[in-house]
Amino acid sequence: MIRGLCLLIAFQLFSVSCFANEDPYEGVNRKIQNFNDFADAKLIRPIAVGYDKVMPNPGKRLVSNFFGNLVEVGNGLNNLLQGKPKQAGNDVSRVLINTTIGIGGLFDPATRMGLRASDEDFGQTLAVWGVPRGPYIVLPFLGPTTVRDVFSRSVESRLDPLRYYYPVNHRNSLFGFSVLHTRSQLLAADSVVFGDRYIFFRDAYLQRREFQEKDGEIEDPFDDEF
């Protein structure tokens, strides 16, 4: 989490709103973000703050491990579709080890065995296939995305094991708990937002996606100057 915050700040310090030309719907997007900010401030964030206070750190780690294990299935498939069989095998091994030895994913022995988690999704797979990102858009409640990532979300939802968990009310409870836990992990990021909130979130999202799509290999814009 700390590493992610450092990357976010670094991206923003070097940002010159180079993504403005990818945002033809800024007027509508700003209104939706204002709505999302209001909903977050009045409902989601207060609950997340309460959760963060009562949940001990060991419990948070178990929750993170559990939900992280669920996305490993999608990681493996997307790595395979991107032509990275070695990484796909790593992801499959992580699922098998953490689901069994790790007691349903509550613990993460795979990492201690040298099998590092990856972070792949179908949007990144489409990027590898050459599908353009498309305009930046903001969705009610769901937040920042792009046209390409909207399509990828529908595919990702079918790769989520929770989708096939019944009864439905239990599944929905787990999904809601996942959202709450994720929001609580982002509380520390609230204090680093500066300047125009809309531009901050837009550029941070698009830069993060570019970072993911290129597996962390981002060109240094100052490289030619030295």
Tab-separated table of C-alpha atoms in Angstrom:
chain	number	residue	atom	x	y	z
A	1	MET	CA	0.000	0.000	0.000
A	2	ILE	CA	2.820	2.421	0.899
A	3	ARG	CA	4.596	1.590	-2.350
A	4	GLY	CA	1.386	2.296	-4.249
A	5	LEU	CA	0.982	5.676	-2.565
A	6	CYS	CA	4.573	6.608	-3.401
A	7	LEU	CA	4.013	5.705	-7.040
A	8	LEU	CA	0.787	7.707	-7.098
A	9	ILE	CA	2.483	10.807	-5.723
A	10	ALA	CA	5.438	10.420	-8.078
A	11	PHE	CA	3.137	10.116	-11.082
A	12	GLN	CA	1.258	13.249	-10.088
A	13	LEU	CA	4.392	15.296	-9.467
A	14	PHE	CA	5.526	14.655	-13.037
A	15	SER	CA	2.042	14.925	-14.520
A	16	VAL	CA	1.267	17.815	-16.833
A	17	SER	CA	-2.257	16.635	-17.618
A	18	CYS	CA	-0.974	14.874	-20.718
A	19	PHE	CA	-4.174	12.831	-20.764
A	20	ALA	CA	-6.483	15.794	-21.395
A	21	ASN	CA	-6.932	14.820	-25.036
A	22	GLU	CA	-8.273	11.437	-23.911
A	23	ASP	CA	-11.107	13.075	-21.996
A	24	PRO	CA	-13.705	14.422	-24.458
A	25	TYR	CA	-16.519	13.928	-21.923
A	26	GLU	CA	-14.967	15.957	-19.116
A	27	GLY	CA	-18.123	17.972	-18.464
A	28	VAL	CA	-20.272	14.913	-17.791
A	29	ASN	CA	-17.444	13.095	-16.046
A	30	ARG	CA	-16.970	15.927	-13.566
A	31	LYS	CA	-20.655	15.852	-12.606
A	32	ILE	CA	-20.551	12.095	-12.040
A	33	GLN	CA	-17.368	12.381	-9.982
A	34	ASN	CA	-18.998	15.089	-7.852
A	35	PHE	CA	-21.868	12.676	-7.211
A	36	ASN	CA	-19.445	9.867	-6.377
A	37	ASP	CA	-17.492	12.139	-4.022
A	38	PHE	CA	-20.724	13.093	-2.245
A	39	ALA	CA	-21.806	9.450	-1.865
A	40	ASP	CA	-18.356	8.515	-0.603
A	41	ALA	CA	-18.199	11.349	1.918
A	42	LYS	CA	-21.698	10.763	3.294
A	43	LEU	CA	-21.904	6.963	3.253
A	44	ILE	CA	-18.976	4.837	2.112
A	45	ARG	CA	-16.043	6.592	3.770
A	46	PRO	CA	-17.616	6.877	7.258
A	47	ILE	CA	-18.337	3.142	7.250
A	48	ALA	CA	-14.817	2.418	6.013
A	49	VAL	CA	-13.348	4.579	8.800
A	50	GLY	CA	-15.344	2.635	11.393
A	51	TYR	CA	-14.248	-0.671	9.880
A	52	ASP	CA	-10.618	0.464	9.884
A	53	LYS	CA	-10.812	1.330	13.582
A	54	VAL	CA	-12.390	-1.915	14.788
A	55	MET	CA	-10.631	-4.408	12.518
A	56	PRO	CA	-7.173	-5.344	13.862
A	57	ASN	CA	-4.270	-5.372	11.421
A	58	PRO	CA	-3.920	-9.184	11.444
A	59	GLY	CA	-7.593	-9.428	10.505
A	60	LYS	CA	-7.133	-6.949	7.660
A	61	ARG	CA	-4.239	-9.010	6.360
A	62	LEU	CA	-6.365	-12.178	6.346
A	63	VAL	CA	-9.147	-10.377	4.470
A	64	SER	CA	-6.682	-9.008	1.903
A	65	ASN	CA	-5.226	-12.480	1.408
A	66	PHE	CA	-8.671	-14.041	0.952
A	67	PHE	CA	-9.904	-11.625	-1.704
A	68	GLY	CA	-6.475	-11.487	-3.322
A	69	ASN	CA	-6.552	-15.254	-3.762
A	70	LEU	CA	-9.850	-15.029	-5.633
A	71	VAL	CA	-8.405	-12.790	-8.365
A	72	GLU	CA	-5.483	-15.149	-8.998
A	73	VAL	CA	-7.705	-17.182	-11.339
A	74	GLY	CA	-8.162	-14.153	-13.587
A	75	ASN	CA	-4.471	-13.296	-13.294
A	76	GLY	CA	-3.532	-16.716	-14.614
A	77	LEU	CA	-5.934	-16.672	-17.537
A	78	ASN	CA	-4.958	-13.154	-18.589
A	79	ASN	CA	-1.252	-13.936	-18.387
A	80	LEU	CA	-1.898	-16.921	-20.638
A	81	LEU	CA	-3.876	-14.797	-23.109
A	82	GLN	CA	-1.036	-12.271	-23.119
A	83	GLY	CA	1.450	-14.956	-24.113
A	84	LYS	CA	3.120	-15.269	-20.712
A	85	PRO	CA	2.777	-18.982	-19.844
A	86	LYS	CA	5.441	-18.885	-17.125
A	87	GLN	CA	3.579	-16.178	-15.219
A	88	ALA	CA	0.295	-18.028	-15.794
A	89	GLY	CA	1.802	-21.159	-14.253
A	90	ASN	CA	2.979	-19.060	-11.322
A	91	ASP	CA	-0.582	-17.784	-10.793
A	92	VAL	CA	-2.103	-21.274	-10.953
A	93	SER	CA	0.463	-22.511	-8.439
A	94	ARG	CA	-0.408	-19.633	-6.120
A	95	VAL	CA	-4.103	-20.505	-6.243
A	96	LEU	CA	-3.480	-24.180	-5.489
A	97	ILE	CA	-1.043	-23.511	-2.650
A	98	ASN	CA	-2.918	-20.663	-0.979
A	99	THR	CA	-6.320	-22.343	-1.292
A	100	THR	CA	-5.064	-25.568	0.312
A	101	ILE	CA	-2.095	-24.883	2.581
A	102	GLY	CA	-3.266	-21.291	3.054
A	103	ILE	CA	-6.693	-22.421	4.306
A	104	GLY	CA	-8.966	-21.022	1.625
A	105	GLY	CA	-6.638	-18.143	0.837
A	106	LEU	CA	-6.581	-16.657	4.339
A	107	PHE	CA	-2.823	-17.093	4.423
A	108	ASP	CA	-0.241	-16.551	1.696
A	109	PRO	CA	2.420	-19.285	1.897
A	110	ALA	CA	2.953	-19.029	-1.875
A	111	THR	CA	4.709	-15.675	-1.519
A	112	ARG	CA	7.036	-17.097	1.135
A	113	MET	CA	7.814	-19.898	-1.333
A	114	GLY	CA	8.949	-17.335	-3.908
A	115	LEU	CA	5.774	-17.224	-6.010
A	116	ARG	CA	5.003	-13.528	-6.316
A	117	ALA	CA	1.491	-12.268	-7.052
A	118	SER	CA	0.818	-10.657	-10.423
A	119	ASP	CA	-1.722	-7.979	-11.272
A	120	GLU	CA	-3.419	-8.679	-14.597
A	121	ASP	CA	-6.909	-8.122	-15.974
A	122	PHE	CA	-8.701	-8.371	-19.297
A	123	GLY	CA	-8.207	-4.662	-19.958
A	124	GLN	CA	-4.457	-5.230	-19.937
A	125	THR	CA	-4.937	-8.243	-22.201
A	126	LEU	CA	-6.849	-6.098	-24.694
A	127	ALA	CA	-4.016	-3.555	-24.551
A	128	VAL	CA	-1.514	-6.291	-25.433
A	129	TRP	CA	-3.765	-7.273	-28.342
A	130	GLY	CA	-3.638	-3.698	-29.616
A	131	VAL	CA	-7.162	-2.593	-28.676
A	132	PRO	CA	-7.108	1.209	-28.109
A	133	ARG	CA	-7.946	2.504	-24.657
A	134	GLY	CA	-10.697	4.849	-25.806
A	135	PRO	CA	-11.973	7.928	-23.962
A	136	TYR	CA	-11.773	8.306	-20.207
A	137	ILE	CA	-15.140	8.065	-18.470
A	138	VAL	CA	-16.431	8.128	-14.895
A	139	LEU	CA	-19.198	5.721	-13.897
A	140	PRO	CA	-21.642	6.315	-11.030
A	141	PHE	CA	-20.335	4.566	-7.871
A	142	LEU	CA	-17.743	2.595	-9.890
A	143	GLY	CA	-15.530	5.595	-10.597
A	144	PRO	CA	-12.782	6.100	-13.214
A	145	THR	CA	-12.475	3.813	-16.226
A	146	THR	CA	-12.136	3.890	-20.014
A	147	VAL	CA	-14.304	2.548	-22.823
A	148	ARG	CA	-12.005	-0.458	-23.183
A	149	ASP	CA	-12.031	-1.135	-19.455
A	150	VAL	CA	-15.829	-0.946	-19.295
A	151	PHE	CA	-15.951	-3.882	-21.697
A	152	SER	CA	-13.225	-5.703	-19.780
A	153	ARG	CA	-15.195	-5.349	-16.530
A	154	SER	CA	-17.952	-7.563	-17.938
A	155	VAL	CA	-15.383	-10.248	-18.738
A	156	GLU	CA	-13.646	-9.882	-15.381
A	157	SER	CA	-16.931	-10.339	-13.543
A	158	ARG	CA	-17.279	-13.762	-15.153
A	159	LEU	CA	-13.811	-14.741	-13.968
A	160	ASP	CA	-14.597	-13.822	-10.360
A	161	PRO	CA	-15.266	-17.001	-8.314
A	162	LEU	CA	-17.667	-15.001	-6.126
A	163	ARG	CA	-20.022	-14.756	-9.097
A	164	TYR	CA	-20.709	-18.475	-8.755
A	165	TYR	CA	-21.108	-18.517	-4.985
A	166	TYR	CA	-24.593	-19.253	-3.651
A	167	PRO	CA	-26.879	-18.350	-1.958
A	168	VAL	CA	-27.035	-14.954	-3.617
A	169	ASN	CA	-27.463	-12.989	-0.382
A	170	HIS	CA	-24.214	-14.471	0.952
A	171	ARG	CA	-22.456	-13.637	-2.304
A	172	ASN	CA	-23.695	-10.052	-2.215
A	173	SER	CA	-22.571	-9.720	1.403
A	174	LEU	CA	-19.071	-10.881	0.478
A	175	PHE	CA	-18.986	-8.465	-2.450
A	176	GLY	CA	-20.063	-5.575	-0.224
A	177	PHE	CA	-17.462	-6.541	2.357
A	178	SER	CA	-14.810	-6.561	-0.375
A	179	VAL	CA	-15.763	-3.017	-1.410
A	180	LEU	CA	-15.678	-1.850	2.217
A	181	HIS	CA	-12.277	-3.434	2.830
A	182	THR	CA	-10.838	-1.930	-0.353
A	183	ARG	CA	-12.108	1.544	0.585
A	184	SER	CA	-10.573	1.253	4.034
A	185	GLN	CA	-7.195	0.494	2.447
A	186	LEU	CA	-7.438	3.723	0.463
A	187	LEU	CA	-8.092	5.979	3.462
A	188	ALA	CA	-4.420	6.929	3.658
A	189	ALA	CA	-4.552	8.125	0.050
A	190	ASP	CA	-7.198	10.749	0.896
A	191	SER	CA	-4.567	13.052	2.362
A	192	VAL	CA	-2.330	13.026	-0.737
A	193	VAL	CA	-4.966	14.342	-3.154
A	194	PHE	CA	-4.051	17.880	-4.203
A	195	GLY	CA	-5.010	20.439	-6.823
A	196	ASP	CA	-8.002	19.802	-9.056
A	197	ARG	CA	-9.506	16.568	-7.707
A	198	TYR	CA	-10.923	15.606	-11.083
A	199	ILE	CA	-7.612	15.995	-12.927
A	200	PHE	CA	-5.766	14.284	-10.074
A	201	PHE	CA	-7.947	11.173	-10.212
A	202	ARG	CA	-8.096	11.110	-14.000
A	203	ASP	CA	-4.349	11.334	-14.481
A	204	ALA	CA	-3.636	8.951	-11.607
A	205	TYR	CA	-5.998	6.353	-13.071
A	206	LEU	CA	-4.681	6.597	-16.626
A	207	GLN	CA	-1.049	6.590	-15.511
A	208	ARG	CA	-1.664	3.576	-13.295
A	209	ARG	CA	-3.308	1.720	-16.180
A	210	GLU	CA	-0.391	2.552	-18.456
A	211	PHE	CA	1.992	1.297	-15.776
A	212	GLN	CA	0.041	-1.975	-15.506
A	213	GLU	CA	-0.306	-2.455	-19.259
A	214	LYS	CA	3.461	-2.134	-19.731
A	215	ASP	CA	4.256	-4.324	-16.701
A	216	GLY	CA	5.923	-1.386	-14.988
A	217	GLU	CA	8.152	-0.489	-17.919
A	218	ILE	CA	7.289	3.195	-18.368
A	219	GLU	CA	9.461	5.368	-20.579
A	220	ASP	CA	11.391	8.081	-18.753
A	221	PRO	CA	10.260	11.413	-20.307
A	222	PHE	CA	13.573	13.000	-19.249
A	223	ASP	CA	15.811	10.230	-20.586
A	224	ASP	CA	16.742	12.095	-23.797
A	225	GLU	CA	17.767	15.203	-21.889
A	226	PHE	CA	20.826	13.621	-20.272
